[in-house]
PDB file of C-alpha atoms in Angstrom:
ATOM      1  CA  MET A 235     107.730 -95.268 -18.553  1.00  0.00           C
ATOM      2  CA  ARG A 236     108.802 -95.870 -22.161  1.00  0.00           C
ATOM      3  CA  LYS A 237     107.048 -94.614 -25.245  1.00  0.00           C
ATOM      4  CA  ILE A 238     106.426 -96.478 -28.520  1.00  0.00           C
ATOM      5  CA  LYS A 239     107.176 -94.176 -31.482  1.00  0.00           C
ATOM      6  CA  SER A 240     106.546 -95.051 -35.062  1.00  0.00           C
ATOM      7  CA  ASN A 241     108.405 -93.496 -37.960  1.00  0.00           C
ATOM      8  CA  PHE A 242     107.494 -93.458 -41.648  1.00  0.00           C
ATOM      9  CA  PHE A 243     108.587 -91.978 -44.912  1.00  0.00           C
ATOM     10  CA  ILE A 244     105.203 -91.296 -46.472  1.00  0.00           C
ATOM     11  CA  SER A 245     104.023 -89.893 -49.838  1.00  0.00           C
ATOM     12  CA  LEU A 246     101.125 -87.443 -50.260  1.00  0.00           C
ATOM     13  CA  ASP A 247      98.845 -90.319 -51.268  1.00  0.00           C
ATOM     14  CA  GLY A 248      99.747 -92.301 -48.179  1.00  0.00           C
ATOM     15  CA  VAL A 249     102.275 -94.800 -49.664  1.00  0.00           C
ATOM     16  CA  VAL A 250     104.741 -96.198 -47.194  1.00  0.00           C
ATOM     17  CA  GLU A 251     105.928 -99.117 -49.248  1.00  0.00           C
ATOM     18  CA  SER A 252     109.405 -99.152 -50.889  1.00  0.00           C
ATOM     19  CA  PRO A 253     110.529 -95.698 -49.932  1.00  0.00           C
ATOM     20  CA  ASP A 254     113.856 -96.577 -51.499  1.00  0.00           C
ATOM     21  CA  LYS A 255     112.121 -95.959 -54.909  1.00  0.00           C
ATOM     22  CA  TRP A 256     110.949 -92.506 -54.258  1.00  0.00           C
ATOM     23  CA  HIS A 257     112.374 -90.988 -50.920  1.00  0.00           C
ATOM     24  CA  PHE A 258     116.085 -90.356 -51.718  1.00  0.00           C
ATOM     25  CA  PRO A 259     115.707 -87.165 -53.842  1.00  0.00           C
ATOM     26  CA  TYR A 260     114.223 -85.497 -50.802  1.00  0.00           C
ATOM     27  CA  PHE A 261     116.869 -86.597 -48.276  1.00  0.00           C
ATOM     28  CA  ASN A 262     119.167 -83.812 -47.052  1.00  0.00           C
ATOM     29  CA  ASP A 263     121.128 -82.782 -43.884  1.00  0.00           C
ATOM     30  CA  GLU A 264     117.945 -81.209 -42.335  1.00  0.00           C
ATOM     31  CA  MET A 265     116.077 -84.438 -42.582  1.00  0.00           C
ATOM     32  CA  GLY A 266     119.032 -86.387 -41.413  1.00  0.00           C
ATOM     33  CA  ALA A 267     119.272 -84.143 -38.338  1.00  0.00           C
ATOM     34  CA  ALA A 268     115.572 -84.741 -37.562  1.00  0.00           C
ATOM     35  CA  ILE A 269     116.047 -88.571 -37.907  1.00  0.00           C
ATOM     36  CA  GLY A 270     119.104 -88.409 -35.728  1.00  0.00           C
ATOM     37  CA  ALA A 271     117.390 -86.422 -33.030  1.00  0.00           C
ATOM     38  CA  GLY A 272     114.495 -88.964 -33.059  1.00  0.00           C
ATOM     39  CA  ALA A 273     117.118 -91.726 -32.500  1.00  0.00           C
ATOM     40  CA  ALA A 274     118.618 -90.116 -29.410  1.00  0.00           C
ATOM     41  CA  ASN A 275     116.619 -91.966 -26.802  1.00  0.00           C
ATOM     42  CA  VAL A 276     116.074 -95.354 -28.492  1.00  0.00           C
ATOM     43  CA  GLY A 277     116.182 -98.196 -26.168  1.00  0.00           C
ATOM     44  CA  ALA A 278     114.763-100.913 -28.425  1.00  0.00           C
ATOM     45  CA  TYR A 279     113.173-101.503 -31.870  1.00  0.00           C
ATOM     46  CA  LEU A 280     109.751-102.967 -32.384  1.00  0.00           C
ATOM     47  CA  MET A 281     108.777-104.517 -35.729  1.00  0.00           C
ATOM     48  CA  GLY A 282     106.452-106.915 -37.519  1.00  0.00           C
ATOM     49  CA  ARG A 283     107.539-110.201 -38.946  1.00  0.00           C
ATOM     50  CA  VAL A 284     108.054-109.170 -42.580  1.00  0.00           C
ATOM     51  CA  LEU A 285     110.385-106.195 -41.608  1.00  0.00           C
ATOM     52  CA  TYR A 286     112.137-108.345 -39.124  1.00  0.00           C
ATOM     53  CA  GLN A 287     112.837-110.998 -41.775  1.00  0.00           C
ATOM     54  CA  GLU A 288     114.089-108.462 -44.310  1.00  0.00           C
ATOM     55  CA  TRP A 289     116.359-106.710 -41.792  1.00  0.00           C
ATOM     56  CA  ALA A 290     117.575-109.915 -40.257  1.00  0.00           C
ATOM     57  CA  ALA A 291     118.678-111.150 -43.685  1.00  0.00           C
ATOM     58  CA  TYR A 292     120.607-107.898 -44.416  1.00  0.00           C
ATOM     59  CA  TRP A 293     122.014-106.189 -41.397  1.00  0.00           C
ATOM     60  CA  PRO A 294     124.058-108.827 -39.774  1.00  0.00           C
ATOM     61  CA  LYS A 295     126.104-109.023 -42.967  1.00  0.00           C
ATOM     62  CA  HIS A 296     126.451-105.296 -43.184  1.00  0.00           C
ATOM     63  CA  ALA A 297     127.436-104.152 -39.667  1.00  0.00           C
ATOM     64  CA  ASP A 298     130.033-101.810 -41.102  1.00  0.00           C
ATOM     65  CA  GLU A 299     127.398 -99.611 -42.837  1.00  0.00           C
ATOM     66  CA  PRO A 300     125.958 -96.660 -40.964  1.00  0.00           C
ATOM     67  CA  PHE A 301     123.181 -97.808 -38.759  1.00  0.00           C
ATOM     68  CA  GLY A 302     124.188-101.477 -39.066  1.00  0.00           C
ATOM     69  CA  ASP A 303     126.210-101.668 -35.811  1.00  0.00           C
ATOM     70  CA  VAL A 304     123.300 -99.960 -33.992  1.00  0.00           C
ATOM     71  CA  LEU A 305     120.597-102.319 -35.356  1.00  0.00           C
ATOM     72  CA  ASN A 306     122.697-105.431 -34.679  1.00  0.00           C
ATOM     73  CA  SER A 307     123.408-104.577 -31.101  1.00  0.00           C
ATOM     74  CA  ILE A 308     120.172-103.073 -29.867  1.00  0.00           C
ATOM     75  CA  LYS A 309     117.335-105.046 -28.417  1.00  0.00           C
ATOM     76  CA  LYS A 310     114.697-105.940 -31.061  1.00  0.00           C
ATOM     77  CA  TYR A 311     111.129-107.138 -30.452  1.00  0.00           C
ATOM     78  CA  VAL A 312     109.104-108.783 -33.140  1.00  0.00           C
ATOM     79  CA  VAL A 313     105.349-108.916 -33.089  1.00  0.00           C
ATOM     80  CA  SER A 314     104.281-112.172 -34.812  1.00  0.00           C
ATOM     81  CA  ASN A 315     102.116-115.172 -34.313  1.00  0.00           C
ATOM     82  CA  THR A 316     103.755-117.075 -37.109  1.00  0.00           C
ATOM     83  CA  LEU A 317     107.454-116.624 -36.332  1.00  0.00           C
ATOM     84  CA  THR A 318     108.638-119.133 -33.716  1.00  0.00           C
ATOM     85  CA  SER A 319     112.248-118.003 -33.294  1.00  0.00           C
ATOM     86  CA  ALA A 320     114.367-114.877 -33.799  1.00  0.00           C
ATOM     87  CA  ASP A 321     117.999-115.791 -34.547  1.00  0.00           C
ATOM     88  CA  TRP A 322     119.181-112.223 -35.105  1.00  0.00           C
ATOM     89  CA  GLU A 323     121.306-110.977 -32.214  1.00  0.00           C
ATOM     90  CA  ASN A 324     119.230-109.460 -29.336  1.00  0.00           C
ATOM     91  CA  SER A 325     115.816-110.346 -30.949  1.00  0.00           C
ATOM     92  CA  GLU A 326     112.821-111.645 -29.149  1.00  0.00           C
ATOM     93  CA  VAL A 327     109.423-112.773 -30.648  1.00  0.00           C
ATOM     94  CA  LEU A 328     106.308-111.397 -28.978  1.00  0.00           C
ATOM     95  CA  GLY A 329     103.735-113.926 -29.894  1.00  0.00           C
ATOM     96  CA  GLY A 330     100.473-114.931 -28.324  1.00  0.00           C
ATOM     97  CA  ASP A 331      99.181-112.166 -26.099  1.00  0.00           C
ATOM     98  CA  ALA A 332     101.431-109.494 -27.542  1.00  0.00           C
ATOM     99  CA  THR A 333      99.205-106.594 -26.198  1.00  0.00           C
ATOM    100  CA  SER A 334     100.071-107.393 -22.549  1.00  0.00           C
ATOM    101  CA  LYS A 335     103.721-108.096 -23.358  1.00  0.00           C
ATOM    102  CA  ILE A 336     104.056-104.690 -25.074  1.00  0.00           C
ATOM    103  CA  ALA A 337     102.260-102.974 -22.188  1.00  0.00           C
ATOM    104  CA  GLU A 338     104.808-104.609 -19.875  1.00  0.00           C
ATOM    105  CA  LEU A 339     107.648-103.433 -22.036  1.00  0.00           C
ATOM    106  CA  LYS A 340     106.372 -99.908 -21.926  1.00  0.00           C
ATOM    107  CA  ALA A 341     106.113 -99.865 -18.177  1.00  0.00           C
ATOM    108  CA  GLU A 342     109.836-100.805 -17.872  1.00  0.00           C
ATOM    109  CA  ASP A 343     112.570 -98.282 -17.522  1.00  0.00           C
ATOM    110  CA  GLY A 344     114.824 -97.529 -20.480  1.00  0.00           C
ATOM    111  CA  GLY A 345     114.780 -95.639 -23.738  1.00  0.00           C
ATOM    112  CA  ASP A 346     111.919 -95.333 -26.127  1.00  0.00           C
ATOM    113  CA  ILE A 347     110.772 -98.353 -28.228  1.00  0.00           C
ATOM    114  CA  VAL A 348     110.976 -97.156 -31.855  1.00  0.00           C
ATOM    115  CA  MET A 349     109.539 -98.515 -35.087  1.00  0.00           C
ATOM    116  CA  SER A 350     110.523 -97.816 -38.734  1.00  0.00           C
ATOM    117  CA  GLY A 351     107.982 -99.205 -41.052  1.00  0.00           C
ATOM    118  CA  SER A 352     105.760-102.198 -40.123  1.00  0.00           C
ATOM    119  CA  ALA A 353     102.528-100.517 -41.124  1.00  0.00           C
ATOM    120  CA  THR A 354     100.344-103.464 -40.180  1.00  0.00           C
ATOM    121  CA  THR A 355     101.874-103.456 -36.714  1.00  0.00           C
ATOM    122  CA  VAL A 356     101.382 -99.685 -36.287  1.00  0.00           C
ATOM    123  CA  ARG A 357      97.714-100.018 -37.207  1.00  0.00           C
ATOM    124  CA  TRP A 358      97.329-102.797 -34.700  1.00  0.00           C
ATOM    125  CA  LEU A 359      99.167-100.766 -31.948  1.00  0.00           C
ATOM    126  CA  LEU A 360      96.803 -97.792 -32.627  1.00  0.00           C
ATOM    127  CA  ARG A 361      93.734-100.021 -32.218  1.00  0.00           C
ATOM    128  CA  GLU A 362      95.149-101.428 -29.020  1.00  0.00           C
ATOM    129  CA  GLY A 363      96.004 -98.089 -27.550  1.00  0.00           C
ATOM    130  CA  LEU A 364      99.697 -98.820 -27.355  1.00  0.00           C
ATOM    131  CA  LEU A 365     101.263 -96.310 -29.794  1.00  0.00           C
ATOM    132  CA  ASP A 366     102.302 -93.074 -28.290  1.00  0.00           C
ATOM    133  CA  GLU A 367     103.605 -91.127 -31.212  1.00  0.00           C
ATOM    134  CA  LEU A 368     103.291 -91.355 -34.970  1.00  0.00           C
ATOM    135  CA  HIS A 369     106.142 -89.445 -36.879  1.00  0.00           C
ATOM    136  CA  LEU A 370     105.470 -88.873 -40.475  1.00  0.00           C
ATOM    137  CA  LEU A 371     107.908 -87.497 -42.960  1.00  0.00           C
ATOM    138  CA  VAL A 372     105.379 -86.501 -45.765  1.00  0.00           C
ATOM    139  CA  HIS A 373     107.120 -86.240 -49.131  1.00  0.00           C
ATOM    140  CA  PRO A 374     105.789 -83.914 -51.829  1.00  0.00           C
ATOM    141  CA  ILE A 375     105.308 -86.689 -54.250  1.00  0.00           C
ATOM    142  CA  VAL A 376     102.152 -88.818 -55.439  1.00  0.00           C
ATOM    143  CA  VAL A 377     103.571 -92.357 -55.824  1.00  0.00           C
ATOM    144  CA  GLY A 378     100.472 -93.900 -57.189  1.00  0.00           C
ATOM    145  CA  ASP A 379     100.626 -97.567 -58.268  1.00  0.00           C
ATOM    146  CA  ALA A 380      99.168-100.315 -56.081  1.00  0.00           C
ATOM    147  CA  MET A 381     101.701 -99.854 -53.346  1.00  0.00           C
ATOM    148  CA  ALA A 382     100.861-100.287 -49.668  1.00  0.00           C
ATOM    149  CA  ARG A 383      99.489 -97.329 -47.782  1.00  0.00           C
ATOM    150  CA  LEU A 384      99.732 -96.626 -44.119  1.00  0.00           C
ATOM    151  CA  PHE A 385      96.011 -96.500 -43.694  1.00  0.00           C
ATOM    152  CA  PRO A 386      93.851 -98.647 -46.144  1.00  0.00           C
ATOM    153  CA  PRO A 387      90.256 -97.704 -46.801  1.00  0.00           C
ATOM    154  CA  ASP A 388      88.895-100.192 -44.217  1.00  0.00           C
ATOM    155  CA  GLN A 389      91.053 -98.683 -41.366  1.00  0.00           C
ATOM    156  CA  PRO A 390      88.679 -97.808 -38.368  1.00  0.00           C
ATOM    157  CA  ARG A 391      88.378 -94.146 -37.664  1.00  0.00           C
ATOM    158  CA  THR A 392      91.190 -93.064 -35.398  1.00  0.00           C
ATOM    159  CA  LYS A 393      91.531 -89.515 -34.043  1.00  0.00           C
ATOM    160  CA  LEU A 394      95.081 -88.078 -33.725  1.00  0.00           C
ATOM    161  CA  GLU A 395      96.361 -84.898 -32.175  1.00  0.00           C
ATOM    162  CA  LEU A 396      99.085 -82.829 -33.956  1.00  0.00           C
ATOM    163  CA  MET A 397     102.027 -82.507 -31.572  1.00  0.00           C
ATOM    164  CA  SER A 398     104.506 -80.714 -33.862  1.00  0.00           C
ATOM    165  CA  SER A 399     105.098 -79.864 -37.524  1.00  0.00           C
ATOM    166  CA  LYS A 400     108.131 -78.605 -39.369  1.00  0.00           C
ATOM    167  CA  THR A 401     108.647 -77.992 -43.160  1.00  0.00           C
ATOM    168  CA  PHE A 402     112.022 -78.881 -44.655  1.00  0.00           C
ATOM    169  CA  GLU A 403     113.589 -76.924 -47.558  1.00  0.00           C
ATOM    170  CA  THR A 404     112.831 -79.894 -49.807  1.00  0.00           C
ATOM    171  CA  GLY A 405     109.077 -79.501 -49.276  1.00  0.00           C
ATOM    172  CA  VAL A 406     108.984 -82.544 -46.921  1.00  0.00           C
ATOM    173  CA  VAL A 407     106.688 -81.854 -43.936  1.00  0.00           C
ATOM    174  CA  TYR A 408     107.649 -83.595 -40.633  1.00  0.00           C
ATOM    175  CA  LEU A 409     104.508 -84.266 -38.629  1.00  0.00           C
ATOM    176  CA  THR A 410     104.251 -85.779 -35.114  1.00  0.00           C
ATOM    177  CA  TYR A 411     100.883 -87.079 -33.949  1.00  0.00           C
ATOM    178  CA  ALA A 412      99.746 -88.669 -30.782  1.00  0.00           C
ATOM    179  CA  PRO A 413      96.395 -90.497 -30.184  1.00  0.00           C
ATOM    180  CA  ALA A 414      93.783 -87.947 -29.367  1.00  0.00           C
ATOM    181  CA  PRO A 415      92.495 -88.124 -25.728  1.00  0.00           C
TER     182      PRO A 415
END
């Protein structure tokens, strides 16, 4: 059985939007190793429409960059009821009853189904009981502004269980949570 694992760069105030504007001063070899270890058993990527459209516009033209060849060749699933086709190589739209389609994907053999970003999709997966692990790289910065947060104030109460934690030299804390039983 496959797991769905979500990964976020997140600030102390819960911001996950535009990490390119605040994350890089904290990136080091230690964080790179943790990210690399998390990518060891990836069988597919899952994303929402917005992230899919951003990545599909960028990565096919940048296959020579690190991570580009991986993203272009790996299977990608897009959760969307508005997107009708996915033209990026190895992409498939999961529209309609995406809950049962994702449950079927989890039941298949193969590597983990991993997410990077797609906060709206992660909140939905949690509500549907489909997310297995939430990996948060919590950065010691308050971003402020009106940027998107992982969990907005109207998010239903969701209990999580801490599976592991590690503090990096930069002050970033790597937390792994699973839905509480």
